[in-house]
Coordinates of C-alpha atoms and ligand atoms in Angstrom, one line a residue:
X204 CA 110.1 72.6 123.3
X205 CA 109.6 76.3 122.7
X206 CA 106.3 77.4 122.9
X207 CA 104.0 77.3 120.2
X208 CA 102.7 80.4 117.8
X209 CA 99.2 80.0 116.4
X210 CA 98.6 81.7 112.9
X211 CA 96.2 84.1 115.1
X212 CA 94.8 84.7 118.4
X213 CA 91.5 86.2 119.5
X214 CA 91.7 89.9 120.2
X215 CA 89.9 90.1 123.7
X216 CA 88.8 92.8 126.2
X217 CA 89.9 92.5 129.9
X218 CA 87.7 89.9 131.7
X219 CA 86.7 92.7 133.9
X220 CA 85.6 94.7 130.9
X221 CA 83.8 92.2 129.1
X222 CA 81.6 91.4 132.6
X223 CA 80.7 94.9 133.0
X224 CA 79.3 95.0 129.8
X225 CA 77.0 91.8 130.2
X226 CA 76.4 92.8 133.7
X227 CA 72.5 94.5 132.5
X228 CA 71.7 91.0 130.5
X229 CA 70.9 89.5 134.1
X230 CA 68.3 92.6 134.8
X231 CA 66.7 92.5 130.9
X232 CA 66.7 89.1 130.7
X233 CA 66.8 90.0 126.8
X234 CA 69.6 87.4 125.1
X235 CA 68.9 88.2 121.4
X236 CA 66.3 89.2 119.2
X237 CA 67.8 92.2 118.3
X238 CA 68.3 93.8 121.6
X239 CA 69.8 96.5 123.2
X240 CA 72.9 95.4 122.7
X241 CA 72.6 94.6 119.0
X242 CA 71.3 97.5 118.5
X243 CA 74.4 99.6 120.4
X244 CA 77.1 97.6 118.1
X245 CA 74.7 98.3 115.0
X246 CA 75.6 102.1 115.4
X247 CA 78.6 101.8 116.9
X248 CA 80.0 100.0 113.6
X249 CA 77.8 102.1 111.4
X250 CA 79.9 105.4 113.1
X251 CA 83.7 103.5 113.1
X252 CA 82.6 102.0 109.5
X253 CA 81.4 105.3 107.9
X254 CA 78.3 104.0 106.5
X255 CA 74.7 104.8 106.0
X256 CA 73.3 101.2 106.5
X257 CA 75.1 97.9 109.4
X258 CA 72.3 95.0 109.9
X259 CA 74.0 92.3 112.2
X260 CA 74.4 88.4 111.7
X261 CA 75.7 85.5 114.3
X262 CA 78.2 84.9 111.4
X263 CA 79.6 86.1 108.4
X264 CA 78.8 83.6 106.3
X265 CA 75.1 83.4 107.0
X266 CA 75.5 87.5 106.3
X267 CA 76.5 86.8 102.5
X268 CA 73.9 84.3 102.1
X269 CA 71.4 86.7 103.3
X270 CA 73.3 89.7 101.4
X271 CA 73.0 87.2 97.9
X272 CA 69.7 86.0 98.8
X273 CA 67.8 89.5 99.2
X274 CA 68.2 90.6 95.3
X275 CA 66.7 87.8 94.0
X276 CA 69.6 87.0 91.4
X277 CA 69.4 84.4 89.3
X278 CA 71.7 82.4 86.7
X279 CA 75.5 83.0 86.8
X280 CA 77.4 85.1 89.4
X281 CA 81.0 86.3 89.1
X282 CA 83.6 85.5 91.7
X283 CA 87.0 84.6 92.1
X284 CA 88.3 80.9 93.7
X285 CA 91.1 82.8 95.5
X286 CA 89.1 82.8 98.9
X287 CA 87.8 80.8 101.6
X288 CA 85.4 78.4 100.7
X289 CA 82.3 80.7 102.5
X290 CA 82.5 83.2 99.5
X291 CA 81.8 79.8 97.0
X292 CA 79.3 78.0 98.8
X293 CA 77.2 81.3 99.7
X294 CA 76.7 81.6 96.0
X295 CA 76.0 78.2 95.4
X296 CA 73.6 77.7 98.6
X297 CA 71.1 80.2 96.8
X298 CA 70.7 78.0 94.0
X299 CA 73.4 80.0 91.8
X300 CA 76.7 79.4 89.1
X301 CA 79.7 80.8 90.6
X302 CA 81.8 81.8 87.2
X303 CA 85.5 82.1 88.6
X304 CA 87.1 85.1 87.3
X305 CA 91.1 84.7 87.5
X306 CA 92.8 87.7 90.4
X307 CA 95.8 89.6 89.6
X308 CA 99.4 89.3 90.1
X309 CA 99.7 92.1 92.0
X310 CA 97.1 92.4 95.1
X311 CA 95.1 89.5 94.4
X312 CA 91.8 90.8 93.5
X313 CA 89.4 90.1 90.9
X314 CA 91.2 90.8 87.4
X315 CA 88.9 93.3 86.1
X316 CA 90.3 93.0 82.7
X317 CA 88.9 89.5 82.1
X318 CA 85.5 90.1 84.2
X319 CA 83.7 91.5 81.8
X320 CA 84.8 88.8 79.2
X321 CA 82.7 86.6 81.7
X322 CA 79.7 88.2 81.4
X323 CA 76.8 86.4 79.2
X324 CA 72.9 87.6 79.4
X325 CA 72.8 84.7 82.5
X326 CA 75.0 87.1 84.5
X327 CA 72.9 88.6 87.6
X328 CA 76.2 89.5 89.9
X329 CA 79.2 90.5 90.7
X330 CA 80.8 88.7 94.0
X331 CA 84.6 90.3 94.6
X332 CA 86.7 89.6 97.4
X333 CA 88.5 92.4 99.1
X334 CA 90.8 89.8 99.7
X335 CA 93.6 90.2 102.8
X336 CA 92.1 93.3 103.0
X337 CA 93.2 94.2 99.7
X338 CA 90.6 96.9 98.1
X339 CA 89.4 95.3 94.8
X340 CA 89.2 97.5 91.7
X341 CA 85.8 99.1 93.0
X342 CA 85.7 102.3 90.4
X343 CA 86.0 99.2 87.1
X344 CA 83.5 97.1 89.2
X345 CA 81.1 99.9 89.3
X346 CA 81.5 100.8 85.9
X347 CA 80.5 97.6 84.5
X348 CA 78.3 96.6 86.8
X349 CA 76.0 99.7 85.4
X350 CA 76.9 98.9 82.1
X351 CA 75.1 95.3 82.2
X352 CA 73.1 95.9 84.9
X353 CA 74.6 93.9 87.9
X354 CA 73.8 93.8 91.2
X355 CA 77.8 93.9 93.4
X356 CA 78.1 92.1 96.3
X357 CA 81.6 92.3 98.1
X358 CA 82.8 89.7 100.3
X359 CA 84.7 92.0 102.5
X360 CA 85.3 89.7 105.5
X361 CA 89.2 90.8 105.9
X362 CA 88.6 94.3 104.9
X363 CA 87.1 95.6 108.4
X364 CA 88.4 99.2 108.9
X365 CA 89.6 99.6 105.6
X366 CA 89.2 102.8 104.0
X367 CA 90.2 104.3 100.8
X368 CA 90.7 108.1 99.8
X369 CA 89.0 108.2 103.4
X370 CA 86.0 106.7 102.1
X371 CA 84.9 103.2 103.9
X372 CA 85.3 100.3 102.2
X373 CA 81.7 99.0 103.3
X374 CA 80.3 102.0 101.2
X375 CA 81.0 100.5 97.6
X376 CA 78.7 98.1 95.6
X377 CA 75.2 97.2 96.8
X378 CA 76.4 95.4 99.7
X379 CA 79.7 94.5 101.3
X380 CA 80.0 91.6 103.9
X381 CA 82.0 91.7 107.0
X382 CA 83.3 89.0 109.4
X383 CA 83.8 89.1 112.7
X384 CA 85.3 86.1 113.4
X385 CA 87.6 85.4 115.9
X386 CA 90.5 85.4 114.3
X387 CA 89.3 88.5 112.5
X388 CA 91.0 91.7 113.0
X389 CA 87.3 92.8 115.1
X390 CA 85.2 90.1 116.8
X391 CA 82.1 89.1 118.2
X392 CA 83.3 85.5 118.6
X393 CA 81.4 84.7 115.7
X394 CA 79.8 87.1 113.6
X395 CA 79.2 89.4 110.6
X396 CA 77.5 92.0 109.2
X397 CA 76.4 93.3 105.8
X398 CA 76.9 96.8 105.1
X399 CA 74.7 99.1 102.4
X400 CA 75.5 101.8 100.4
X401 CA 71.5 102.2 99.7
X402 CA 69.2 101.8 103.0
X403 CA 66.2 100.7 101.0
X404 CA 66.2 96.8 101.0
X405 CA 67.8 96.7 104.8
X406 CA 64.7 96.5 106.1
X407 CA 63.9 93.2 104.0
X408 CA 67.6 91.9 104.9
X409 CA 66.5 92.4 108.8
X410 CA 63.4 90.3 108.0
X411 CA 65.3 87.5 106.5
X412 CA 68.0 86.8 109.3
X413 CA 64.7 86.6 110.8
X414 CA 62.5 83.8 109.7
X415 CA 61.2 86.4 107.2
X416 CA 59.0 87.9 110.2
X417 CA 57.5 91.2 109.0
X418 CA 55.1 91.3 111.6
X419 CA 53.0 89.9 114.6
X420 CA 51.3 88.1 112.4
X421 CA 52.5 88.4 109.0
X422 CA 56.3 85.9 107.5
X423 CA 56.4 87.4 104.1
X424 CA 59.9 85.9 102.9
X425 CA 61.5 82.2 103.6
X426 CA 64.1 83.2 105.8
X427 CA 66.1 81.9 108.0
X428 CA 67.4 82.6 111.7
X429 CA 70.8 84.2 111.3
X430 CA 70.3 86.5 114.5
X431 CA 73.5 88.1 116.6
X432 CA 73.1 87.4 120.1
X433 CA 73.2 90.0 123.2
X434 CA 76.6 88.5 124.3
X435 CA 78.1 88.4 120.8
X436 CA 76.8 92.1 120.4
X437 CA 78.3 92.9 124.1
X438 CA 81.8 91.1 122.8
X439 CA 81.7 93.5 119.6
X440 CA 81.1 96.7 121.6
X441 CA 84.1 96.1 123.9
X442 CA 86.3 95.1 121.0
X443 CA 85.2 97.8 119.2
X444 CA 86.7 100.1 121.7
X445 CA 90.0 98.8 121.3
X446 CA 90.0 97.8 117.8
X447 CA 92.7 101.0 116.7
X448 CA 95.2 100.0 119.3
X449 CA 95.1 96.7 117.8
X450 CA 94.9 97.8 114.3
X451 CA 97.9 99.7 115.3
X452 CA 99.7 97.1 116.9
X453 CA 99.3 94.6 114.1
X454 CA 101.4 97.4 112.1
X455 CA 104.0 97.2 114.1
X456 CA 104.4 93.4 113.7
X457 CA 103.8 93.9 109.7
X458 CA 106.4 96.3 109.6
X459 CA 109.2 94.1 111.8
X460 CA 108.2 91.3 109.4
X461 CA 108.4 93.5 106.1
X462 CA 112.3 95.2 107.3
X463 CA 113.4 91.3 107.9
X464 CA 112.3 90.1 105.0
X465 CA 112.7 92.8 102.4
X466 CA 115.1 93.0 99.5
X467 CA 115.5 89.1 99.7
X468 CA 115.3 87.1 96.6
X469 CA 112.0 85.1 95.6
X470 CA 109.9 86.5 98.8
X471 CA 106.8 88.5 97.8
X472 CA 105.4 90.8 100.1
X473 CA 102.1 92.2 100.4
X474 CA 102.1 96.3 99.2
X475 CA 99.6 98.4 100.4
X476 CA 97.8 100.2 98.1
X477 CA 97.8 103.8 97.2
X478 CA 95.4 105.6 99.1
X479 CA 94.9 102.6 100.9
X480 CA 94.3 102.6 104.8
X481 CA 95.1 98.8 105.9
X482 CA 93.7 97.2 108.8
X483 CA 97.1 95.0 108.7
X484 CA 94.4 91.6 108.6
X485 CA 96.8 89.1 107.7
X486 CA 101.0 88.4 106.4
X487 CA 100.7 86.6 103.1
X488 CA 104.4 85.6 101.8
X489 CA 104.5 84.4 97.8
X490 CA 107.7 82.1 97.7
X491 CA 108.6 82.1 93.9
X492 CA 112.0 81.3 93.3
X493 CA 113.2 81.6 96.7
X494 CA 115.5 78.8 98.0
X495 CA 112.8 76.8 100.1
X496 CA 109.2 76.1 98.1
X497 CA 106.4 77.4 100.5
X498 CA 105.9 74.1 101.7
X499 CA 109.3 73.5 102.7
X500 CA 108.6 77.0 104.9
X501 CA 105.6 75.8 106.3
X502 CA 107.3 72.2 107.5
X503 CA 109.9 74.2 109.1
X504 CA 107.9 76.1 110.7
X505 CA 106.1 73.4 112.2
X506 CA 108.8 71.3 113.0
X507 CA 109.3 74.6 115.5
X508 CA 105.8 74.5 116.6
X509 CA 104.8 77.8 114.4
X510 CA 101.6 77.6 112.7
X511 CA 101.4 79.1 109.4
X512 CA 98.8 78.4 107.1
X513 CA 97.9 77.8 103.4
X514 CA 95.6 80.8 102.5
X515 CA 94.1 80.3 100.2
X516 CA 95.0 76.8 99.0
X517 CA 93.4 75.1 97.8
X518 CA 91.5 77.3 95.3
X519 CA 87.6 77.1 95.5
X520 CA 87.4 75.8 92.0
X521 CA 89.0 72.5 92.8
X522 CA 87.6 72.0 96.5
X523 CA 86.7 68.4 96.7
X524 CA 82.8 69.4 96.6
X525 CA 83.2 71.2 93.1
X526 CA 85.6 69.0 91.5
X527 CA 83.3 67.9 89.3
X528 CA 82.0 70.8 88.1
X529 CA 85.2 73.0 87.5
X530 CA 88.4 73.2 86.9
X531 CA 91.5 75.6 88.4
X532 CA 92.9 75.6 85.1
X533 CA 90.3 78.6 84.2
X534 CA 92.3 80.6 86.5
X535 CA 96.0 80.3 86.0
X536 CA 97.3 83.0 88.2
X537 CA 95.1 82.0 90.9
X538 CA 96.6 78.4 90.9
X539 CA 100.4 79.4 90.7
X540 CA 99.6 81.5 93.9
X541 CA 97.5 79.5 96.0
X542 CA 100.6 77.0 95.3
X543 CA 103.2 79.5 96.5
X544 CA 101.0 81.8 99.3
X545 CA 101.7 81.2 103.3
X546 CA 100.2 83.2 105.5
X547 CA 102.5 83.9 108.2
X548 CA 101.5 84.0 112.5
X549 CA 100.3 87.9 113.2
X550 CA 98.1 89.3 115.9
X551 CA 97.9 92.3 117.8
X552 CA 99.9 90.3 121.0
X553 CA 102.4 88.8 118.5
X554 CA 105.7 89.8 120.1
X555 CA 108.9 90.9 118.1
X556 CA 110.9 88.2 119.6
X557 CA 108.2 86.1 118.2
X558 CA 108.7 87.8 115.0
X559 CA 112.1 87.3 114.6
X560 CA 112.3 83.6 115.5
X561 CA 109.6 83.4 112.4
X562 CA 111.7 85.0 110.6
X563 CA 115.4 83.0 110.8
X564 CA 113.5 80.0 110.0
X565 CA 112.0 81.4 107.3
X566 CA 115.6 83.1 105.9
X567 CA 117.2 79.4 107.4
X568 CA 119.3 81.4 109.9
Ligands
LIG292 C1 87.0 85.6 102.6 C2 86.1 85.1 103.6 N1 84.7 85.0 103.3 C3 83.8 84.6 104.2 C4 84.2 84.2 105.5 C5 83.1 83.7 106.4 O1 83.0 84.4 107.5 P1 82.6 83.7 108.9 O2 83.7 82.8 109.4 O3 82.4 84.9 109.8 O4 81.3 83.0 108.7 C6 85.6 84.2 105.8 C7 86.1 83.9 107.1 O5 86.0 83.1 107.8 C8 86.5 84.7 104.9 O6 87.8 84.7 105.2

């Protein structure tokens, strides 16, 4: 049997490295509560992010909950079902309507052209994916969000070190939320953070990941615990070291893929887009007309012990907790991808062989 390829692996610093770094906890005796630590990655991410404002969370989900919950919406928020359930529920868990707005053909992002058709005077947000690390329309976002008065939240959990025309991608909207997951391109095991592009309410998102504490004496909000740990935080900082090289090797994996697979009938690639710096996050493949369906890929795959996976299928709208409620009809060209998408294996340590094998079973070779 030949060895088996995961659909990503953890990005890790030496074991050396990482013990170095935890080394102090054992003289502080500080494991979380916003320690030193915490507050080291904090500015370290705030510097390699190129933003004003980085509050940590133990995951990225609990950051968009807190991100959602700290405006105070209300009614109906915009989204799209083309994402991982954690964009859906987060909206939902604070007592809101997620309206799905459809994505486009092209990079798979929120279809600004129909958005604004969405909006009725129950409309409080805006929540865009910057899906694979794809930037979503962020200048037409901005534009209507003034117009009616929206509050913009991006889910920008595959977008870490993403920048466009220079500018960080954690700098647009009111709030942007990153992941940092293990299988994300940066991690802290498990963790997130939400960046702001206005410091004024971070204080009050600092008091809700923490039980709404405001003072020795004082809880002024319902909040939750949703707290980064020293040993998350210590994880981060050594990744964080590293994360270029990987970024950089992830490239080089995306572009063996991309010459094996290009010019081939019925395989659509990701494009990066213009002005676009990608962090290379994931290998999404669109088989539409090509001579295997996507499923067909993924069985071979697995009958080699390769692990692709199905993201994002199925949409959010018909997840098995919402079918009630909503239908995938509403958003045709999210359906006909999600039944087409495979995301193929890529990590900074995926090897070209590695690639290549992927490859002839892909192209039946
Ligand atoms: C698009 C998207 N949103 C939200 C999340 C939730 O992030 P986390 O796993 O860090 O809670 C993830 C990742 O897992 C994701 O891919």
């Amino acid at each position: 049997m030949k060895t088996s390829i995961q659909v990503t692996q953890s990005s890790m610093p030496s074991f050396e490295e990482y013990t170095e770094e935890i080394k102090d906890l054992w003289d502080s005796h500080w494991l979380t509560n916003m320690g030193l630590k915490h507050r080291q990655l904090e500015e370290g991410l705030s510097h390699y992010l190129n933003v004003p404002f980085v509050t940590l969370f133990t995951n990225g989900h609990l950051a968009l909950e807190n991100a959602i919950a700290v405006y105070d919406l209300s009614g109906e928020v915009i989204t799209t079902p083309f994402t991982f359930a954690s964009t859906t529920h987060a909206i939902v868990r604070n007592g809101l309507k997620p309206v799905f707005c459809d994505i486009k053909f092209g990079d798979y992002t929120i279809d600004t052209e129909i958005l604004e058709n969405l909006i009725t005077d129950k409309t409080s947000a805006i929540v865009p994916v910057h899906v694979y690390g794809n930037v979503c329309n962020v200048k037409e976002i901005d534009r209507i969000a003034s117009k009616y008065n929206l509050k913009v939240i991006y889910d920008a959990a595959h977008a870490f070190g993403v920048t466009v025309d220079g500018v960080g991608v954690g700098n647009f909207g009111d709030a942007s939320m990153f992941s940092f997951h293990a299988t994300k391109v940066f991690n802290t095991i498990e963790g997130g953070a939400i960046t702001l592009r206005n410091a004024s309410i971070g204080k009050t998102l600092n008091d809700l990941k923490n039980f709404g504490i405001t003072g020795p004496e004082s809880i002024e909000y319902v909040g939750g615990n949703a707290k980064m740990n020293e040993f998350q935080a210590a994880m981060g900082i050594c990744n964080l070291r590293h994360v270029e090289t990987e970024i950089n090797k992830r490239k080089i994996a995306v572009e063996r893929y991309k010459e094996r697979f290009s010019g081939v009938k019925g395989i659509k690639l990701l494009q990066i887009q213009e002005g676009v710096k990608s962090n290379y996050s994931y290998f999404p493949v669109v088989f539409d007309g090509y001579k295997m369906t996507r499923d067909e890929v993924s069985e071979a795959l697995a009958r080699e012990n390769i692990i692709a996976r199905k993201y994002f299928f199925p949409l959010t709208n018909s997840l098995e907790c919402y079918s009630e409620k909503y239908e995938s009809d509403i958003t045709p060209v999210a359906k006909y991808i999600s039944e087409r998408v495979l995301t193929l294996p890529l990590y900074a340590d995926l090897c070209l062989k590695d690639i290549d094998r992927i490859c002839d079973i892909v192209l039946g070779i």
